[in-house]
Short mmCIF file of C-alpha atoms in Angstrom, two decimals:
data_model
loop_
_atom_site.label_atom_id
_atom_site.label_comp_id
_atom_site.label_asym_id
_atom_site.label_seq_id
_atom_site.Cartn_x
_atom_site.Cartn_y
_atom_site.Cartn_z
CA MET A 248 -35.22 9.76 -35.45
CA ASN A 249 -32.63 12.88 -35.81
CA ALA A 250 -33.42 16.31 -36.37
CA ARG A 251 -34.74 17.01 -40.13
CA ALA A 252 -31.55 19.18 -40.50
CA GLN A 253 -29.24 16.58 -39.58
CA SER A 254 -31.05 13.73 -41.76
CA LEU A 255 -31.11 16.15 -44.84
CA ALA A 256 -27.46 16.51 -44.70
CA GLU A 257 -26.37 12.98 -44.49
CA PRO A 258 -26.11 10.94 -47.60
CA ALA A 259 -28.03 7.80 -48.16
CA VAL A 260 -26.63 5.28 -50.48
CA THR A 261 -29.22 4.79 -52.90
CA ASP A 262 -27.42 4.01 -56.09
CA TYR A 263 -25.02 1.58 -56.41
CA PHE A 264 -22.08 1.55 -59.42
CA VAL A 265 -19.97 -1.64 -60.37
CA CYS A 266 -16.35 -0.78 -61.77
CA ALA A 267 -15.42 -3.81 -63.90
CA SER A 268 -11.16 -3.23 -63.88
CA PRO A 269 -8.37 -4.99 -63.16
CA LEU A 270 -6.57 -2.00 -61.79
CA GLY A 271 -7.30 -1.10 -58.31
CA GLU A 272 -6.41 2.65 -58.37
CA HIS A 273 -9.02 3.09 -61.03
CA VAL A 274 -11.82 1.63 -59.05
CA ASP A 275 -10.45 3.81 -56.05
CA TRP A 276 -10.60 7.13 -57.94
CA LEU A 277 -13.77 6.33 -59.32
CA ALA A 278 -15.28 5.30 -56.01
CA GLN A 279 -13.95 8.78 -54.58
CA THR A 280 -14.87 10.40 -57.31
CA LEU A 281 -18.65 9.73 -57.34
CA VAL A 282 -19.07 9.40 -53.80
CA SER A 283 -21.90 11.81 -53.46
CA ALA A 284 -23.57 9.90 -56.60
CA GLY A 285 -23.42 6.53 -55.25
CA ALA A 286 -21.30 3.47 -53.98
CA VAL A 287 -18.75 2.04 -56.24
CA GLU A 288 -18.25 -1.79 -55.79
CA ALA A 289 -15.17 -3.35 -57.87
CA ALA A 290 -15.72 -6.66 -60.35
CA PRO A 291 -13.24 -8.40 -62.40
CA LEU A 292 -13.41 -8.19 -66.24
CA GLU A 293 -13.82 -11.79 -66.43
CA PRO A 294 -17.37 -12.14 -68.02
CA THR A 295 -19.20 -14.64 -65.78
CA ALA A 296 -17.54 -13.21 -62.46
CA LEU A 297 -18.94 -9.80 -63.68
CA ALA A 298 -22.33 -10.95 -64.64
CA GLN A 299 -22.52 -12.69 -61.00
CA ARG A 300 -21.63 -9.68 -59.33
CA ILE A 301 -24.14 -7.48 -61.01
CA ALA A 302 -26.85 -9.87 -60.56
CA GLY A 303 -26.50 -9.82 -56.77
CA LEU A 304 -25.89 -5.88 -56.55
CA ASN A 305 -28.53 -4.69 -59.07
CA PRO A 306 -26.40 -1.53 -60.01
CA VAL A 307 -27.82 1.58 -61.81
CA LEU A 308 -24.66 1.80 -63.80
CA VAL A 309 -21.46 -0.43 -64.97
CA PHE A 310 -18.12 0.96 -65.57
CA VAL A 311 -15.68 -1.14 -67.63
CA ASP A 312 -12.26 -0.32 -67.90
CA PHE A 313 -10.92 -0.21 -71.31
CA SER A 314 -7.64 1.25 -70.27
CA GLY A 315 -3.72 0.07 -70.03
CA GLY A 316 -3.95 -2.72 -73.03
CA HIS A 317 -7.50 -4.20 -71.51
CA ALA A 318 -9.30 -3.26 -74.25
CA GLN A 319 -10.14 -7.04 -75.55
CA ALA A 320 -10.97 -8.15 -72.30
CA ALA A 321 -13.10 -5.13 -71.69
CA SER A 322 -14.66 -5.57 -74.91
CA ALA A 323 -15.79 -9.16 -73.86
CA ALA A 324 -17.13 -7.70 -70.64
CA ALA A 325 -19.44 -5.19 -72.05
CA ALA A 326 -20.66 -7.70 -74.53
CA ALA A 327 -21.64 -10.18 -71.86
CA VAL A 328 -23.27 -7.50 -69.81
CA ARG A 329 -25.48 -6.63 -72.74
CA LEU A 330 -26.40 -10.41 -73.01
CA SER A 331 -27.20 -10.83 -69.56
CA HIS A 332 -28.64 -7.67 -68.41
CA PRO A 333 -29.93 -6.07 -71.37
CA GLY A 334 -31.02 -2.34 -71.04
CA LEU A 335 -27.95 -1.83 -68.21
CA PRO A 336 -26.14 1.52 -69.22
CA ILE A 337 -22.56 0.60 -69.69
CA VAL A 338 -19.96 3.23 -69.36
CA ALA A 339 -16.38 2.90 -70.56
CA LEU A 340 -13.89 4.21 -68.05
CA GLY A 341 -10.20 4.91 -69.84
CA SER A 342 -7.94 7.55 -71.53
CA ILE A 343 -8.39 9.58 -74.92
CA ALA A 344 -4.49 9.54 -74.64
CA GLU A 345 -4.97 5.58 -75.52
CA PRO A 346 -6.75 5.93 -79.09
CA GLU A 347 -6.76 1.93 -79.42
CA SER A 348 -8.49 1.49 -76.00
CA ALA A 349 -10.79 4.33 -76.76
CA LEU A 350 -11.63 2.96 -80.24
CA ALA A 351 -12.29 -0.12 -78.82
CA ALA A 352 -14.83 1.36 -76.10
CA LEU A 353 -16.53 3.21 -79.19
CA ARG A 354 -16.93 0.08 -81.07
CA ALA A 355 -18.19 -2.13 -77.86
CA GLY A 356 -21.63 0.14 -78.11
CA VAL A 357 -21.05 2.16 -74.43
CA HIS A 358 -23.18 4.71 -73.34
CA ASP A 359 -20.88 6.94 -72.34
CA PHE A 360 -17.19 7.29 -72.14
CA VAL A 361 -15.36 8.66 -68.78
CA ASP A 362 -11.77 9.82 -68.81
CA PHE A 363 -9.89 9.20 -66.07
CA SER A 364 -7.32 11.70 -66.92
CA ALA A 365 -9.49 14.36 -67.32
CA PRO A 366 -11.09 16.58 -64.02
CA ALA A 367 -13.09 14.16 -62.03
CA GLU A 368 -16.10 16.82 -62.02
CA ASP A 369 -16.47 15.68 -65.69
CA ALA A 370 -17.10 12.31 -64.67
CA LEU A 371 -19.48 13.04 -61.98
CA ARG A 372 -21.17 15.34 -64.46
CA ILE A 373 -21.35 12.46 -67.13
CA THR A 374 -22.51 10.24 -64.37
CA ARG A 375 -25.29 12.21 -62.82
CA GLY A 376 -26.51 12.92 -66.23
CA LEU A 377 -27.09 9.35 -66.71
CA LEU A 378 -28.87 8.78 -63.75
CA ASP A 379 -31.12 11.65 -64.66
CA HIS A 380 -31.82 10.57 -68.22
CA VAL A 381 -31.21 6.77 -68.83
CA GLY A 382 -34.45 4.60 -68.33
CA GLU A 383 -33.78 2.11 -65.63
CA GLN A 384 -34.78 -1.95 -66.39
CA PRO A 385 -38.33 -2.14 -65.03
CA SER A 386 -37.26 -4.99 -62.28
CA ARG A 387 -34.85 -2.69 -60.70
CA HIS A 388 -37.34 0.27 -59.99
CA GLY A 389 -40.20 -1.30 -58.16
CA LYS A 390 -43.15 0.63 -57.20
CA LEU A 391 -43.70 2.20 -53.80
CA ILE A 392 -46.66 3.23 -52.10
CA ALA A 393 -47.37 4.65 -48.60
CA LEU A 394 -50.47 4.08 -46.54
CA LEU A 395 -51.21 6.76 -44.19
CA GLY A 396 -53.76 6.52 -41.54
CA ALA A 397 -55.55 9.78 -40.69
CA ARG A 398 -55.30 8.23 -37.18
CA ALA A 399 -54.81 5.42 -35.19
CA GLY A 400 -57.12 2.64 -36.02
CA MET A 401 -58.09 3.30 -39.57
CA GLY A 402 -57.42 -0.22 -40.69
CA ALA A 403 -54.02 0.57 -42.47
CA SER A 404 -52.18 -2.51 -40.98
CA THR A 405 -54.93 -4.34 -42.17
CA LEU A 406 -55.13 -3.18 -45.57
CA ALA A 407 -51.41 -3.36 -45.78
CA ALA A 408 -50.92 -7.52 -44.87
CA ASN A 409 -54.03 -8.34 -47.48
CA LEU A 410 -52.89 -6.09 -49.93
CA SER A 411 -49.35 -7.26 -49.90
CA VAL A 412 -50.22 -10.97 -50.23
CA LEU A 413 -52.85 -10.27 -52.72
CA LEU A 414 -50.29 -8.60 -54.68
CA GLN A 415 -47.86 -11.62 -54.11
CA LYS A 416 -50.26 -14.29 -55.33
CA ARG A 417 -51.22 -12.51 -58.52
CA SER A 418 -47.81 -11.62 -59.69
CA ALA A 419 -45.61 -14.44 -58.43
CA ALA A 420 -46.27 -16.67 -61.72
CA GLN A 421 -44.42 -13.59 -63.68
CA GLY A 422 -41.42 -13.35 -61.19
CA ARG A 423 -42.47 -10.11 -59.11
CA GLN A 424 -41.82 -10.00 -55.80
CA THR A 425 -43.77 -7.84 -52.82
CA ALA A 426 -42.69 -6.24 -49.69
CA LEU A 427 -44.20 -5.12 -46.92
CA VAL A 428 -42.51 -2.02 -45.08
CA ASP A 429 -44.27 -2.43 -41.49
CA LEU A 430 -44.05 1.12 -39.73
CA GLY A 431 -47.41 1.62 -38.80
CA LEU A 432 -48.46 2.13 -34.84
CA PRO A 433 -48.95 -0.09 -32.74
CA ALA A 434 -45.63 -1.53 -34.08
CA GLY A 435 -45.51 -5.02 -35.15
CA ASP A 436 -49.23 -4.98 -36.40
CA GLY A 437 -48.22 -6.15 -39.85
CA ALA A 438 -46.16 -8.85 -38.71
CA LEU A 439 -48.81 -10.35 -36.42
CA TYR A 440 -51.59 -10.20 -39.36
CA LEU A 441 -48.98 -12.21 -41.51
CA ASN A 442 -48.23 -14.69 -38.65
CA THR A 443 -44.99 -13.74 -39.66
CA ARG A 444 -42.04 -13.37 -36.97
CA CYS A 445 -39.72 -10.28 -37.98
CA GLU A 446 -36.27 -11.08 -36.61
CA PHE A 447 -34.45 -8.23 -39.34
CA ASP A 448 -35.88 -5.47 -38.14
CA PHE A 449 -35.83 -1.79 -40.12
CA VAL A 450 -33.50 -0.24 -37.61
CA GLU A 451 -31.22 -3.09 -38.53
CA ALA A 452 -31.85 -2.91 -42.42
CA VAL A 453 -31.06 0.98 -42.20
CA ARG A 454 -27.92 0.34 -40.31
CA ASN A 455 -27.02 -2.51 -42.99
CA LEU A 456 -27.62 -0.69 -46.00
CA ARG A 457 -24.46 -1.04 -47.49
CA ARG A 458 -24.73 -4.56 -47.24
CA PHE A 459 -28.14 -4.99 -49.59
CA ASP A 460 -27.51 -7.49 -52.52
CA ARG A 461 -29.48 -10.02 -53.86
CA THR A 462 -28.08 -12.65 -51.35
CA PHE A 463 -28.28 -10.15 -48.41
CA VAL A 464 -32.45 -9.46 -49.02
CA ASN A 465 -32.88 -13.24 -49.31
CA THR A 466 -31.58 -14.28 -46.15
CA ALA A 467 -32.18 -11.32 -43.95
CA LEU A 468 -35.59 -10.48 -44.37
CA ALA A 469 -38.51 -12.45 -43.25
CA ARG A 470 -40.93 -14.03 -45.41
CA HIS A 471 -44.58 -14.86 -45.16
CA SER A 472 -45.79 -18.10 -46.54
CA SER A 473 -47.31 -16.29 -49.82
CA GLY A 474 -43.48 -15.05 -50.42
CA VAL A 475 -44.02 -11.62 -49.36
CA ALA A 476 -40.86 -10.14 -47.55
CA LEU A 477 -41.25 -8.23 -44.33
CA THR A 478 -39.32 -5.92 -42.28
CA SER A 479 -41.09 -4.23 -39.29
CA LEU A 480 -40.27 -1.65 -36.51
CA PRO A 481 -38.35 -2.70 -33.58
CA PRO A 482 -39.72 -3.54 -30.36
CA ASN A 483 -37.93 -0.57 -28.89
CA LEU A 484 -38.86 2.54 -30.73
CA ALA A 485 -35.97 4.29 -29.11
CA GLY A 486 -33.68 2.84 -31.93
CA LEU A 487 -35.52 4.91 -34.61
CA ARG A 488 -33.52 8.01 -32.95
CA ASP A 489 -30.09 6.48 -34.20
CA VAL A 490 -31.05 6.64 -37.84
CA SER A 491 -31.80 9.51 -40.20
CA TYR A 492 -34.72 10.19 -42.37
CA ALA A 493 -32.33 10.02 -45.22
CA SER A 494 -31.18 6.79 -44.52
CA CYS A 495 -34.53 5.24 -44.06
CA VAL A 496 -35.49 6.99 -47.81
CA GLY A 497 -32.52 5.71 -48.71
CA LEU A 498 -33.40 1.97 -47.52
CA LEU A 499 -37.01 2.50 -49.48
CA ASN A 500 -34.97 3.39 -52.91
CA ARG A 501 -32.60 0.73 -52.27
CA LEU A 502 -35.38 -2.23 -51.95
CA ARG A 503 -36.76 -0.84 -55.26
CA ALA A 504 -33.94 -2.91 -56.77
CA PHE A 505 -35.30 -6.29 -55.41
CA PHE A 506 -39.15 -5.74 -54.87
CA ASP A 507 -41.65 -4.86 -57.78
CA TYR A 508 -44.22 -3.58 -55.21
CA GLN A 509 -43.06 -1.99 -51.79
CA ILE A 510 -45.92 -1.46 -49.76
CA ILE A 511 -45.12 0.99 -46.37
CA ASP A 512 -47.48 1.18 -43.68
CA LEU A 513 -47.49 4.32 -42.20
CA GLY A 514 -50.75 4.07 -39.93
CA GLY A 515 -50.75 5.93 -36.86
CA PHE A 516 -46.95 6.95 -37.57
CA SER A 517 -46.51 9.90 -35.31
CA ASN A 518 -43.62 11.84 -36.83
CA ARG A 519 -44.85 13.89 -39.24
CA ASP A 520 -41.40 15.07 -40.83
CA PHE A 521 -40.66 11.33 -41.63
CA VAL A 522 -43.94 10.46 -43.08
CA ALA A 523 -43.49 14.09 -45.25
CA GLN A 524 -40.22 12.70 -46.47
CA THR A 525 -41.47 9.31 -47.57
CA ALA A 526 -44.42 10.60 -48.71
CA CYS A 527 -42.08 12.73 -51.39
CA ALA A 528 -40.37 9.64 -52.35
CA VAL A 529 -42.98 7.11 -53.00
CA ASP A 530 -44.87 7.09 -56.20
CA GLU A 531 -48.10 7.41 -54.41
CA SER A 532 -49.55 7.79 -51.29
CA TRP A 533 -53.15 6.63 -49.78
CA LEU A 534 -54.87 8.37 -46.98
CA LEU A 535 -57.12 5.81 -45.36
CA CYS A 536 -60.41 7.75 -43.47
CA ASP A 537 -63.18 6.49 -42.34
CA GLN A 538 -66.38 8.10 -42.08
CA GLY A 539 -66.09 9.72 -38.67
CA VAL A 540 -66.09 13.54 -37.87
CA ALA A 541 -62.67 12.81 -35.90
CA SER A 542 -61.01 10.62 -38.63
CA VAL A 543 -62.03 13.34 -41.18
CA VAL A 544 -60.82 16.48 -39.06
CA SER A 545 -57.36 14.21 -38.58
CA ALA A 546 -57.16 13.95 -42.21
CA VAL A 547 -57.31 17.55 -42.81
CA GLU A 548 -54.69 18.19 -40.45
CA LEU A 549 -52.39 15.27 -41.76
CA LEU A 550 -52.61 17.10 -45.25
CA ASP A 551 -52.03 20.47 -44.06
CA SER A 552 -48.75 19.30 -42.34
CA LEU A 553 -47.93 17.64 -45.82
CA ARG A 554 -48.34 20.58 -47.49
CA ASP A 555 -46.69 22.75 -45.21
CA ALA A 556 -43.85 20.19 -45.50
CA GLY A 557 -43.67 20.57 -49.73
CA VAL A 558 -45.21 17.45 -50.53
CA ASP A 559 -47.34 17.66 -53.50
CA THR A 560 -50.74 16.05 -52.50
CA GLY A 561 -51.79 15.72 -55.91
CA ASN A 562 -49.91 12.32 -55.46
CA VAL A 563 -52.11 11.73 -52.54
CA ARG A 564 -55.21 9.30 -53.16
CA LEU A 565 -58.30 8.61 -50.73
CA VAL A 566 -58.96 5.42 -49.42
CA VAL A 567 -62.44 5.17 -47.42
CA ASN A 568 -62.24 2.24 -45.22
CA GLN A 569 -65.00 0.66 -43.00
CA TYR A 570 -67.32 1.74 -45.20
CA ASP A 571 -71.06 1.34 -43.81
CA PRO A 572 -73.94 3.52 -46.14
CA ALA A 573 -76.12 3.67 -42.84
CA LEU A 574 -73.80 6.66 -41.74
CA GLY A 575 -74.98 8.70 -44.23
CA LEU A 576 -71.61 10.34 -45.20
CA SER A 577 -70.63 9.31 -48.51
CA PRO A 578 -67.06 8.46 -50.05
CA ALA A 579 -67.32 11.23 -52.66
CA GLN A 580 -68.30 14.05 -50.24
CA ILE A 581 -65.37 13.08 -47.89
CA ALA A 582 -63.25 13.03 -50.84
CA GLU A 583 -64.37 16.60 -51.61
CA ARG A 584 -63.91 17.88 -48.09
CA LEU A 585 -60.15 16.72 -48.14
CA GLY A 586 -59.77 17.74 -52.13
CA LEU A 587 -58.41 14.38 -52.75
CA SER A 588 -59.31 12.04 -55.57
CA LEU A 589 -61.13 8.72 -54.44
CA ALA A 590 -59.15 5.37 -55.12
CA VAL A 591 -61.51 2.80 -53.88
CA THR A 592 -64.21 2.50 -50.95
CA LEU A 593 -63.57 -0.61 -48.81
CA PRO A 594 -66.65 -2.18 -47.16
CA SER A 595 -66.93 -2.51 -43.06
CA ARG A 596 -66.24 -6.11 -42.67
CA ARG A 597 -65.25 -6.11 -39.09
CA VAL A 598 -66.55 -9.59 -38.35
CA PRO A 599 -65.05 -11.95 -40.93
CA ILE A 600 -61.95 -10.08 -40.95
CA GLY A 601 -61.52 -10.37 -37.26
CA HIS A 602 -62.81 -14.17 -37.59
CA ALA A 603 -59.78 -14.65 -40.13
CA ALA A 604 -57.06 -12.91 -37.49
CA ASN A 605 -58.44 -15.17 -34.97
CA GLN A 606 -57.41 -18.17 -36.96
CA GLY A 607 -54.04 -16.43 -38.06
CA LYS A 608 -54.71 -16.11 -40.94
CA LEU A 609 -56.05 -13.01 -43.49
CA ILE A 610 -59.23 -12.73 -44.99
CA VAL A 611 -57.63 -12.99 -48.89
CA ASP A 612 -56.51 -16.29 -47.83
CA VAL A 613 -59.90 -17.63 -46.31
CA ALA A 614 -62.50 -15.85 -48.17
CA GLU A 615 -61.34 -14.71 -51.76
CA ARG A 616 -64.96 -13.89 -52.57
CA ASP A 617 -65.82 -11.59 -49.26
CA PRO A 618 -66.63 -7.76 -50.71
CA TYR A 619 -63.63 -6.71 -48.81
CA VAL A 620 -61.48 -8.82 -51.04
CA ARG A 621 -63.25 -7.77 -54.06
CA ALA A 622 -63.08 -4.40 -53.31
CA LEU A 623 -59.14 -4.44 -53.15
CA GLU A 624 -59.04 -5.24 -57.09
CA PRO A 625 -58.46 -1.60 -58.07
CA LEU A 626 -56.14 -1.25 -55.84
CA VAL A 627 -53.92 -4.01 -57.25
CA GLU A 628 -54.62 -3.08 -60.50
CA ARG A 629 -53.40 0.44 -59.57
CA VAL A 630 -50.28 -1.05 -58.31
CA THR A 631 -49.45 -3.06 -61.23
CA GLY A 632 -50.78 -1.08 -63.90
CA GLY A 633 -48.41 1.75 -64.20
CA THR A 634 -44.76 1.13 -65.04
CA GLY A 635 -41.58 3.63 -65.63
CA ALA A 636 -41.46 4.81 -69.29
CA ALA A 637 -38.09 4.61 -70.78
CA ALA A 638 -36.03 7.99 -71.23
CA SER A 639 -33.62 9.29 -73.83
CA ARG A 640 -30.02 8.58 -72.88
CA THR A 641 -27.23 11.45 -72.69
CA ALA A 642 -23.87 11.04 -74.47
CA SER A 643 -21.69 13.95 -73.32
CA GLY A 644 -18.89 12.06 -73.01
CA LEU A 645 -19.24 9.43 -75.65
CA SER A 646 -19.88 12.46 -78.22
CA ALA A 647 -16.47 13.87 -77.13
CA LEU A 648 -15.03 10.78 -77.64
CA LYS A 649 -16.35 10.12 -81.40
CA ARG A 650 -15.15 13.84 -82.18
CA PHE A 651 -11.63 12.40 -81.12
CA ILE A 652 -11.78 9.29 -82.73
CA GLN A 653 -13.38 9.77 -86.16
CA PRO A 654 -10.32 11.60 -87.77
CA THR A 655 -7.90 8.80 -86.46
CA SER A 656 -10.32 5.92 -87.83
CA LYS A 657 -10.55 7.58 -91.25
CA ARG A 658 -6.40 7.60 -91.79
CA SER A 659 -6.56 3.94 -90.56
#
C-alpha cells in the first residue's frame, strides 16, 4: 500500500448525497461545493424515480431544489422521500431571493436550507453540521468488527467465517445482512472455509468505490449459501500497493450502507499502519490470542504498535482462542497481562472444526451444539445488541430561513 502520508492526504468517498433538481447547473454547483464532504449524484424531482435513486445509492442526505418555479414539484418530492425513507434528512436547495420557493421549503418540513446564492462555505458548513449531528437510519449504518490476530495461526479466519454465517442465520429473518471482508493472511482462507469463490477481490472493490450502489453490491460481491457477502484479498498481494489506506477504510465505511454487520478478518495481516487505521474506523476490535507465551508476547507488541499509532485500545476486547484448561494459563491472567477486557473464551476444538472443513463445511453448519459454536453466542449478542442512538439535528440554515420568512408570512 502507499505510504501513510499519501494515504491520509487522499480523500476517500465515504458519503453520498442525492440532489433532486431539474437544473444541471445547480447539481454541478453542489457537487463542486461538497467535494470534500462526499459525492453528489443527480436525480429527478419525479417522486418514483427519486425514491428508486435513493434506494440504489443509500445517501446520507437528500437535497431537493425548490428554486426556479419548481416549488410544487419539490414539495411532492420531499413528501415522497419522507414516506419511502423516513428518517433520511432532506435539505432544501434554493434562494432566499425567491420568497415563495423558500416558504414552500419551510412548509415541506426540510431539515435545513442551503442558499446557492450565498457563499459556498455556508453550504459546506451546513452539510458538515448535518453529517455530525443528524442521526442516521440504523439500516444504513452497519456495525464493523475487526478481528486481529496476535500472530498467524490464531484461528481468526476460522472465527470470522463461522461468526459471519451464524450472524447471517440469526438475523436473516429480520432482513439484516452480513459481510465478511477477508483480509487475513494467508490470503483467501476465509473464502476457502466458506467454500465460496471470490471473483471480485478487495482491491477491485476499492478501485470501484464510486460505483457502489445496491445493484452493484448485489451483483459484484460473492455470496455464501447462507447469504453472507464476501470479498477477499487478491491472489497477487502486490495490488495492495496501488490503493491507499484511506480508500480501503472508505470502502469499509461505504459498505455500512448495505450491510448491518461486517466482520473484517485481519488475522496475520503484517502491515501495522493499515491495521491501526482500520482499528480506528471500526466499532470494536477483537484481539485473538491463545495460551502460548509467544502468542501473548506478540499480542503485547501489537497493542503497543496500535497505541503508538494513536488507537484507543479501550475499544479492543480479548478473545482467548483454542483454550485448553490443561495448559494452566487462564483467560483472566491473559486479559490482565494485556490490559484488555475479556470478550469470550473459545475452547480448543481442532478435530471437529478440521473435520467439518475437510467436508467443505463450517462447524456452525454441521454441529450446532458443539462447544465451539455455543461459545460464539456471546459474540453474536455483542455484535447484534448495540445500535447507534439518534442524535439531535442542526438547523443553522433553516433558522436563518425562518427568520427571513416569518415577517413575510405574517403580512400575507
